[in-house]
Every structure is written in C-alpha cells, then in structure tokens.
Amino acid sequence: MGWRPAFVLLWLVFAAAIRHVAEGSAPVLRDSRLEALPTVLAGGKWRSRPSARRSEARWPAMASRPEDSCLRIYTNQEEIAIEAQIFYVRTRRPGNRLNKEAVNCLHGHYHSVERQIVAFQPGAEAGFLRLERAESRSSVLYWFQTPGLTTADNFRLLLHLYGQDLQRQRSDGCLVKLAYFGSPDPRKDAALADLAPFVHRALGEWLAR
C-alpha cells in the first residue's frame, strides 16, 4: 500500500472517531442559483447563451446528482465558442461527488490521450485534457472550486473537504469544465486559458454569498 492510500485510510478513521464532536452539517449556500452567474464577462469580451446540451444526464451513475448546474456557451470577440459546464454540490456527505471521473462522464465518455496540470492564475490550478472518441476530438480545462481551494487534484480536494468537515466549515463546491470540440487549435487553447480566470472569479464571488 502506497503512502497516499494509507494516509487517506488513517484520515478517514480519525474523522470517524471524532464525528460525534462535529455535530450538524457544515454551512452551505442557500437561496442562490448558478444561473445568477454573469452572462457577460470581462467587460463584454465574453458573452454567453444557454447550451442546448443536456450533459447533466450523463452525470456518473455512482454519484448522486448535483444540486444545481449551469451550462452555457461563452463566445469571445473572435467568435471562438467555449462550452462551460458548472455543477454545484451542496456538501461532501455522504461522499465526495466532486471527482475526476465525473469530468469524462459529463463530457460523453471520451478517452484521454493527453493530460497535464496548468496554473491558470496564482493559487488556482486546472487539469487540461485532450480527449478523443472514434473520429471526434475535444479539449477540456477543468477544476474543482470550493471556498479556500481551487485544484484539479482529487487527493488534495479530499483532504481539504474532510478538514472543512472536522472544523464544521463549508464543504460545498463546484466542478467546472470548459471545453471546445474539434481538433486541437492553438487559438482555442488560448481562449480556454483566457476565459478560465473570469469564470473562476465570477464563481468565487457566487460561492462567497
């Protein structure tokens, strides 16, 4: 057993042992919808319309559905279109539904052919994927965003959310996915990197309500 699984096991045992200390649920957002996120970002550089795709229908079968979702197409002044999928999970209990498996399931069960971690702004990292399925191609930027943490690392997210639970702090958060369809395109890659900080900032303000 590697050190990570062993550490997680010890952490879970510790959490279970003191569960009675942290009674009640962590505070979460109330009376707010993801549709309240701005439809125009960066002073008009990015404008959005609703997405016709129903990606929520492909939420992984092993995970309970998110409490809220927002699917939009953001288009910049160069007419480059980026699909944004944002899913809000109210609490980590009964399990962490913000997971890397959800990224591919929500995208249509593509196969990953390239994966890397990128820092799209200070203190915020995202996973960058090149995906393919038969003749289809897609590029995806994704991250998990909770109060106090933005990461593409499931293990780091898990520890953070358990820590939040133990302190009776918020353990809610969002899975964010930005994508374009078709062969890799440097202009569209640049558009993904450009849009990400604006979506991250708007979602951070939404989570702070």
XYZ file of N, CA and C in Angstrom:
627
model
N 0.851 -1.201 0.000
C 0.000 0.000 0.000
C 0.880 1.242 0.000
N 0.664 2.133 -0.942
C 1.437 3.366 -1.001
C 1.087 4.288 0.149
N 1.851 5.374 0.267
C 1.633 6.275 1.402
C 0.324 7.035 1.282
N -0.101 7.345 0.050
C -1.346 8.109 -0.092
C -2.566 7.323 0.367
N -2.790 6.080 -0.126
C -3.947 5.311 0.374
C -3.900 5.103 1.876
N -2.688 4.814 2.424
C -2.572 4.600 3.862
C -2.922 5.858 4.633
N -2.457 7.005 4.132
C -2.743 8.272 4.802
C -4.233 8.576 4.774
N -4.858 8.318 3.614
C -6.303 8.549 3.494
C -7.056 7.663 4.470
N -6.647 6.394 4.582
C -7.316 5.476 5.496
C -7.216 5.965 6.934
N -6.031 6.392 7.337
C -5.849 6.908 8.689
C -6.687 8.160 8.913
N -6.732 9.002 7.881
C -7.510 10.241 7.979
C -8.997 9.931 8.152
N -9.499 8.956 7.396
C -10.916 8.602 7.491
C -11.242 7.996 8.855
N -10.340 7.172 9.376
C -10.552 6.600 10.708
C -10.592 7.705 11.755
N -9.678 8.658 11.635
C -9.641 9.786 12.563
C -10.931 10.594 12.474
N -11.391 10.839 11.239
C -12.619 11.606 11.052
C -13.812 10.895 11.673
N -13.872 9.565 11.488
C -14.985 8.805 12.049
C -14.947 8.821 13.570
N -13.735 8.797 14.134
C -13.596 8.730 15.591
C -14.087 9.993 16.274
N -13.950 11.122 15.609
C -14.355 12.371 16.255
C -15.624 12.952 15.631
N -16.326 12.125 14.864
C -17.521 12.611 14.181
C -18.548 13.173 15.153
N -18.635 12.552 16.319
C -19.632 12.999 17.288
C -19.325 14.404 17.796
N -18.059 14.842 17.640
C -17.683 16.182 18.104
C -18.260 17.248 17.184
N -18.237 16.931 15.894
C -18.699 17.909 14.906
C -20.125 17.594 14.499
N -21.049 17.844 15.380
C -22.444 17.549 15.091
C -23.016 18.603 14.157
N -23.998 18.185 13.376
C -24.643 19.117 12.466
C -23.876 19.218 11.158
N -24.475 19.853 10.183
C -23.875 19.988 8.868
C -23.094 21.283 8.763
N -22.097 21.244 7.892
C -21.333 22.457 7.642
C -22.226 23.483 6.950
N -21.953 24.760 7.142
C -22.763 25.785 6.473
C -22.610 25.693 4.962
N -23.674 25.993 4.244
C -23.663 25.938 2.787
C -24.407 27.141 2.248
N -24.293 27.332 0.939
C -25.065 28.383 0.288
C -26.560 28.069 0.378
N -27.353 29.099 0.485
C -28.792 28.909 0.481
C -29.429 29.984 -0.403
N -30.542 29.593 -1.038
C -31.333 30.551 -1.832
C -30.492 31.259 -2.880
N -29.668 30.506 -3.596
C -28.885 31.082 -4.675
C -28.764 30.051 -5.786
N -28.853 30.496 -7.024
C -28.796 29.596 -8.163
C -27.609 29.942 -9.051
N -27.033 28.906 -9.682
C -25.906 29.133 -10.574
C -26.284 30.010 -11.765
N -27.544 30.039 -12.117
C -27.963 30.892 -13.227
C -27.756 32.372 -12.914
N -27.497 32.671 -11.634
C -27.210 34.059 -11.275
C -25.808 34.484 -11.704
N -24.971 33.531 -12.129
C -23.642 33.892 -12.619
C -23.770 34.833 -13.815
N -22.851 35.793 -13.952
C -22.945 36.767 -15.044
C -22.941 36.091 -16.422
N -23.761 36.587 -17.306
C -23.773 36.087 -18.678
C -22.752 36.813 -19.543
N -22.243 37.930 -19.037
C -21.205 38.710 -19.741
C -20.009 38.827 -18.816
N -18.825 38.499 -19.323
C -17.611 38.535 -18.521
C -16.559 39.423 -19.168
N -15.645 39.911 -18.355
C -14.501 40.702 -18.834
C -14.952 41.928 -19.606
N -15.960 42.618 -19.074
C -16.406 43.860 -19.709
C -16.958 43.687 -21.099
N -17.519 42.513 -21.393
C -18.110 42.277 -22.713
C -17.226 41.466 -23.635
N -16.025 41.114 -23.188
C -15.133 40.304 -24.031
C -15.709 38.919 -24.256
N -16.397 38.389 -23.243
C -17.034 37.088 -23.342
C -18.527 37.246 -23.070
N -19.354 36.760 -23.991
C -20.807 36.786 -23.833
C -21.337 35.364 -23.979
N -22.414 35.077 -23.262
C -22.877 33.686 -23.241
C -24.330 33.545 -23.663
N -24.642 32.316 -24.030
C -26.023 31.893 -24.303
C -26.180 30.512 -23.697
N -27.414 30.078 -23.408
C -27.609 28.734 -22.835
C -27.124 27.656 -23.795
N -26.567 26.591 -23.245
C -26.149 25.451 -24.056
C -27.331 24.512 -24.257
N -27.457 23.983 -25.462
C -28.548 23.059 -25.760
C -28.241 21.649 -25.278
N -26.983 21.383 -24.931
C -26.598 20.049 -24.470
C -27.158 19.781 -23.081
N -27.505 18.523 -22.817
C -28.005 18.127 -21.501
C -26.984 17.196 -20.865
N -25.788 17.753 -20.591
C -24.698 16.938 -20.065
C -25.006 16.393 -18.685
N -25.907 17.056 -17.949
C -26.239 16.573 -16.611
C -26.784 15.157 -16.671
N -27.378 14.789 -17.794
C -27.942 13.449 -17.920
C -26.854 12.380 -17.886
N -25.592 12.775 -18.139
C -24.508 11.809 -18.118
C -23.697 11.912 -16.836
N -24.254 12.515 -15.797
C -23.575 12.523 -14.500
C -23.357 11.072 -14.075
N -22.179 10.732 -13.530
C -21.861 9.327 -13.248
C -22.934 8.623 -12.424
N -23.229 7.384 -12.798
C -24.278 6.629 -12.107
C -23.933 6.388 -10.645
N -22.614 6.348 -10.320
C -22.237 6.050 -8.941
C -22.314 7.274 -8.050
N -22.627 8.418 -8.609
C -22.674 9.648 -7.826
C -24.080 10.226 -7.841
N -24.508 10.760 -6.705
C -25.793 11.444 -6.673
C -25.686 12.698 -7.521
N -26.791 13.116 -8.097
C -26.752 14.275 -8.981
C -26.456 15.550 -8.197
N -25.838 16.526 -8.862
C -25.562 17.794 -8.187
C -26.855 18.532 -7.887
N -26.773 19.449 -6.920
C -27.968 20.215 -6.546
C -28.317 21.296 -7.565
N -27.335 21.743 -8.322
C -27.604 22.795 -9.301
C -26.561 22.699 -10.409
N -26.906 23.201 -11.575
C -25.972 23.182 -12.701
C -26.225 24.375 -13.602
N -25.201 24.717 -14.369
C -25.295 25.830 -15.317
C -24.493 25.447 -16.553
N -25.153 25.390 -17.703
C -24.499 25.031 -18.955
C -24.657 26.185 -19.939
N -23.528 26.744 -20.364
C -23.559 27.906 -21.255
C -22.489 27.786 -22.334
N -22.688 28.526 -23.398
C -21.683 28.699 -24.443
C -21.191 30.141 -24.367
N -19.912 30.318 -24.036
C -19.309 31.652 -24.000
C -18.576 31.888 -25.319
N -18.813 33.029 -25.926
C -18.190 33.386 -27.202
C -17.444 34.699 -27.046
N -16.211 34.749 -27.565
C -15.434 35.987 -27.455
C -15.564 36.829 -28.716
N -14.820 37.908 -28.775
C -14.930 38.840 -29.896
C -14.375 38.262 -31.189
N -13.623 37.160 -31.090
C -13.118 36.483 -32.286
C -14.042 35.359 -32.719
N -15.207 35.290 -32.103
C -16.214 34.264 -32.417
C -15.740 32.851 -32.088
N -14.869 32.727 -31.098
C -14.476 31.414 -30.595
C -15.436 31.027 -29.486
N -16.051 29.864 -29.625
C -17.071 29.417 -28.674
C -16.472 28.369 -27.723
N -16.697 28.582 -26.433
C -16.256 27.657 -25.387
C -17.471 27.231 -24.574
N -17.650 25.943 -24.423
C -18.750 25.463 -23.592
C -18.321 25.435 -22.130
N -19.156 25.990 -21.263
C -18.908 25.988 -19.819
C -19.964 25.138 -19.136
N -19.515 24.152 -18.361
C -20.404 23.328 -17.549
C -19.972 23.503 -16.097
N -20.897 23.930 -15.250
C -20.605 24.140 -13.828
C -21.657 23.386 -13.019
N -21.192 22.579 -12.066
C -22.086 21.769 -11.249
C -21.805 22.053 -9.777
N -22.848 22.342 -9.034
C -22.720 22.665 -7.618
C -23.147 21.481 -6.759
N -22.292 21.105 -5.808
C -22.585 20.038 -4.854
C -22.654 20.674 -3.473
N -23.770 20.491 -2.807
C -24.025 21.215 -1.561
C -23.130 20.767 -0.410
N -22.803 19.492 -0.346
C -21.983 19.011 0.756
C -21.223 17.765 0.344
N -20.097 17.523 0.992
C -19.323 16.317 0.718
C -20.091 15.069 1.143
N -20.837 15.132 2.234
C -21.591 13.966 2.690
C -22.713 13.642 1.702
N -23.022 12.351 1.463
C -22.411 11.157 2.062
C -21.126 10.734 1.376
N -20.689 11.444 0.369
C -19.436 11.116 -0.297
C -19.010 12.268 -1.169
N -17.746 12.267 -1.549
C -17.229 13.352 -2.380
C -17.704 13.162 -3.819
N -18.656 13.977 -4.242
C -19.195 13.856 -5.597
C -18.419 14.720 -6.593
N -17.484 15.497 -6.097
C -16.609 16.248 -6.990
C -15.414 15.350 -7.284
N -15.424 14.690 -8.408
C -14.342 13.761 -8.683
C -13.971 13.770 -10.156
N -12.756 13.305 -10.414
C -12.216 13.352 -11.761
C -13.003 12.479 -12.729
N -13.607 11.392 -12.228
C -14.382 10.527 -13.094
C -15.558 11.286 -13.707
N -16.098 12.239 -12.940
C -17.246 12.989 -13.438
C -16.888 13.812 -14.668
N -15.640 14.244 -14.764
C -15.241 15.108 -15.881
C -15.460 14.400 -17.204
N -14.964 13.183 -17.324
C -15.089 12.461 -18.582
C -16.518 11.995 -18.818
N -17.209 11.530 -17.767
C -18.592 11.089 -17.927
C -19.467 12.229 -18.430
N -19.273 13.398 -17.869
C -20.079 14.547 -18.285
C -19.754 14.971 -19.706
N -18.565 14.588 -20.167
C -18.152 15.021 -21.492
C -18.544 14.028 -22.587
N -19.061 12.882 -22.206
C -19.521 11.935 -23.211
C -18.643 10.714 -23.354
N -17.925 10.350 -22.294
C -17.137 9.123 -22.280
C -16.078 9.097 -23.380
N -15.338 10.159 -23.492
C -14.185 10.180 -24.375
C -13.021 9.465 -23.687
N -11.981 9.194 -24.458
C -10.758 8.627 -23.911
C -9.698 9.713 -23.824
N -8.994 9.760 -22.702
C -7.959 10.762 -22.523
C -6.714 10.353 -23.293
N -6.185 11.261 -24.091
C -4.958 10.986 -24.827
C -3.820 11.896 -24.380
N -4.141 12.901 -23.614
C -3.123 13.809 -23.096
C -3.678 14.463 -21.839
N -2.858 14.553 -20.798
C -3.304 15.156 -19.553
C -2.150 15.926 -18.925
N -2.424 17.128 -18.449
C -1.424 17.892 -17.719
C -2.120 18.843 -16.747
N -1.357 19.323 -15.779
C -1.870 20.279 -14.810
C -1.312 21.651 -15.161
N -2.175 22.648 -15.194
C -1.747 24.006 -15.526
C -2.227 24.964 -14.438
N -1.424 25.968 -14.149
C -1.824 27.025 -13.214
C -2.376 28.173 -14.046
N -3.694 28.365 -14.000
C -4.277 29.395 -14.858
C -4.317 30.760 -14.189
N -4.010 30.807 -12.902
C -3.777 32.056 -12.195
C -3.155 31.690 -10.851
N -2.535 32.657 -10.157
C -1.858 32.315 -8.900
C -2.784 31.625 -7.906
N -2.347 30.477 -7.401
C -3.124 29.757 -6.402
C -4.269 28.942 -6.956
N -4.399 28.876 -8.268
C -5.501 28.116 -8.881
C -4.940 27.237 -9.992
N -5.172 25.932 -9.895
C -4.696 25.009 -10.912
C -5.863 24.275 -11.545
N -5.666 23.870 -12.790
C -6.697 23.145 -13.529
C -6.054 21.972 -14.249
N -6.876 20.986 -14.582
C -6.427 19.883 -15.410
C -6.746 20.201 -16.861
N -5.790 19.912 -17.740
C -6.001 20.136 -19.179
C -5.974 18.783 -19.866
N -7.029 18.477 -20.612
C -7.176 17.173 -21.252
C -7.351 17.325 -22.753
N -6.716 16.422 -23.506
C -7.050 16.200 -24.906
C -7.811 14.883 -24.940
N -9.004 14.901 -25.489
C -9.851 13.714 -25.486
C -10.204 13.300 -26.910
N -10.466 12.031 -27.083
C -10.892 11.556 -28.394
C -11.864 10.396 -28.232
N -12.726 10.238 -29.226
C -13.676 9.117 -29.287
C -13.980 8.897 -30.751
N -13.538 7.744 -31.273
C -13.671 7.468 -32.703
C -13.019 8.614 -33.489
N -13.794 9.318 -34.295
C -13.231 10.413 -35.079
C -13.399 11.770 -34.399
N -14.004 11.779 -33.231
C -14.262 13.040 -32.529
C -13.066 13.441 -31.677
N -12.847 14.743 -31.544
C -11.768 15.282 -30.726
C -12.324 16.397 -29.844
N -11.694 16.595 -28.710
C -12.139 17.642 -27.790
C -10.988 18.029 -26.880
N -11.011 19.261 -26.402
C -10.017 19.757 -25.438
C -10.756 20.348 -24.247
N -10.290 20.018 -23.043
C -11.022 20.354 -21.825
C -10.093 20.945 -20.775
N -10.573 21.987 -20.121
C -9.927 22.543 -18.938
C -10.913 22.375 -17.793
N -10.489 21.751 -16.686
C -11.430 21.529 -15.588
C -10.757 21.777 -14.244
N -11.591 22.095 -13.251
C -11.084 22.230 -11.885
C -12.229 22.049 -10.893
N -11.845 21.812 -9.642
C -12.785 21.745 -8.526
C -12.602 23.019 -7.707
N -13.680 23.729 -7.438
C -13.591 25.011 -6.737
C -14.479 24.987 -5.505
N -13.853 25.120 -4.351
C -14.559 25.201 -3.084
C -14.046 26.435 -2.353
N -14.754 26.921 -1.320
C -14.238 28.049 -0.554
C -12.842 27.729 -0.006
N -11.848 28.475 -0.454
C -10.492 28.295 0.049
C -9.603 27.403 -0.782
N -10.113 26.788 -1.855
C -9.270 25.895 -2.647
C -9.787 25.779 -4.079
N -8.850 25.864 -5.033
C -9.129 25.559 -6.433
C -8.050 24.590 -6.889
N -8.451 23.400 -7.308
C -7.470 22.368 -7.633
C -8.034 21.394 -8.648
N -7.134 20.652 -9.308
C -7.531 19.539 -10.168
C -7.119 18.217 -9.550
N -6.608 18.255 -8.321
C -6.093 17.078 -7.620
C -7.161 16.529 -6.680
N -7.688 15.328 -6.997
C -8.729 14.732 -6.159
C -8.261 14.497 -4.732
N -7.016 14.079 -4.579
C -6.498 13.766 -3.246
C -6.431 15.037 -2.392
N -5.905 16.094 -2.968
C -5.835 17.369 -2.232
C -7.232 17.874 -1.896
N -8.161 17.716 -2.836
C -9.545 18.133 -2.593
C -10.157 17.337 -1.448
N -9.926 16.013 -1.455
C -10.488 15.153 -0.421
C -10.017 15.586 0.968
N -8.714 15.809 1.124
C -8.176 16.228 2.418
C -8.748 17.569 2.845
N -8.866 18.486 1.887
C -9.403 19.817 2.204
C -10.837 19.716 2.701
N -11.667 18.919 2.012
C -13.080 18.832 2.386
C -13.263 18.133 3.725
N -12.463 17.096 3.985
C -12.535 16.458 5.299
C -12.103 17.427 6.387
N -11.050 18.205 6.110
C -10.616 19.200 7.080
C -11.704 20.221 7.360
N -12.401 20.633 6.298
C -13.512 21.565 6.467
C -14.603 20.948 7.332
N -14.910 19.679 7.070
C -15.935 18.991 7.867
C -15.564 18.966 9.343
N -14.319 18.621 9.621
C -13.882 18.500 11.011
C -13.955 19.833 11.749
N -13.768 20.921 11.007
C -13.848 22.252 11.611
C -15.246 22.841 11.523
N -16.189 22.032 10.986
C -17.569 22.482 10.801
C -17.615 23.724 9.925
N -16.762 23.722 8.911
C -16.736 24.780 7.924
C -17.353 24.264 6.628
N -17.525 25.137 5.670
C -18.180 24.763 4.424
C -17.400 23.688 3.663
N -18.126 22.672 3.207
C -17.524 21.619 2.389
C -18.296 21.467 1.076
N -18.962 22.536 0.661
C -19.641 22.525 -0.624
C -18.665 22.997 -1.700
N -19.064 22.896 -2.948
C -18.180 23.357 -4.012
C -18.716 23.016 -5.387
N -17.888 23.310 -6.381
C -18.303 23.145 -7.769
C -17.266 22.388 -8.589
N -17.765 21.652 -9.561
C -16.946 21.101 -10.625
C -17.142 22.010 -11.831
N -16.039 22.506 -12.382
C -16.093 23.433 -13.520
C -15.395 22.786 -14.707
N -16.033 22.849 -15.866
C -15.436 22.298 -17.076
C -15.642 23.266 -18.225
N -14.543 23.662 -18.855
C -14.565 24.496 -20.054
C -14.028 23.654 -21.203
N -14.699 23.669 -22.351
C -14.285 22.776 -23.431
C -14.600 23.354 -24.802
N -13.834 22.910 -25.786
C -14.207 23.129 -27.175
C -14.089 21.801 -27.904
N -14.815 21.683 -29.008
C -14.879 20.434 -29.743
C -14.151 20.581 -31.077
N -13.528 19.499 -31.510
C -12.749 19.522 -32.740
C -11.276 19.286 -32.446
N -10.476 19.289 -33.492
C -9.037 19.049 -33.361
C -8.376 20.142 -32.539
N -7.253 19.826 -31.891
C -6.525 20.848 -31.120
C -6.232 22.077 -31.964
N -6.450 23.244 -31.368
C -6.305 24.514 -32.065
C -5.641 25.508 -31.112
N -4.455 26.008 -31.430
C -3.757 26.945 -30.533
C -4.588 28.174 -30.171
N -5.404 28.679 -31.109
C -6.234 29.847 -30.823
C -7.306 29.503 -29.796
N -7.879 28.316 -29.915
C -8.915 27.908 -28.971
C -8.305 27.536 -27.617
N -7.096 26.982 -27.637
C -6.394 26.725 -26.373
C -6.174 28.041 -25.630
N -5.768 29.079 -26.361
C -5.558 30.390 -25.759
C -6.863 30.962 -25.226
N -7.961 30.691 -25.944
C -9.269 31.169 -25.483
C -9.683 30.470 -24.191
N -9.415 29.182 -24.081
C -9.689 28.464 -22.836
C -8.941 29.106 -21.671
N -7.646 29.360 -21.891
C -6.822 29.951 -20.831
C -7.276 31.360 -20.489
N -7.790 32.076 -21.477
C -8.259 33.439 -21.237
C -9.572 33.456 -20.462
N -10.485 32.553 -20.801
C -11.801 32.536 -20.159
C -11.736 32.036 -18.723
N -10.853 31.086 -18.442
C -10.824 30.424 -17.133
C -10.760 31.391 -15.950
N -9.857 32.389 -15.923
C -9.808 33.275 -14.747
C -11.095 34.061 -14.525
N -11.775 34.420 -15.606
C -13.018 35.187 -15.458
C -14.136 34.317 -14.882
N -14.217 33.068 -15.344
C -15.204 32.145 -14.782
C -14.872 31.863 -13.321
N -13.604 31.655 -13.037
C -13.166 31.379 -11.669
C -13.524 32.535 -10.738
N -13.282 33.752 -11.169
C -13.586 34.925 -10.338
C -15.082 35.058 -10.103
N -15.884 34.894 -11.169
C -17.342 35.007 -11.021
C -17.883 33.924 -10.100
N -17.352 32.711 -10.223
C -17.818 31.633 -9.357
C -17.374 31.842 -7.919
N -16.171 32.396 -7.741
C -15.710 32.691 -6.379
C -16.621 33.692 -5.688
N -17.062 34.697 -6.430
C -17.997 35.682 -5.876
C -19.335 35.038 -5.570
N -19.753 34.109 -6.427
C -21.023 33.406 -6.197
C -20.929 32.545 -4.938
N -19.818 31.836 -4.773
C -19.650 30.981 -3.602
C -19.531 31.781 -2.319
N -19.106 33.026 -2.412
C -18.924 33.860 -1.224
C -20.219 34.447 -0.718
N -21.331 34.242 -1.399
C -22.609 34.813 -0.971
C -23.066 34.205 0.363
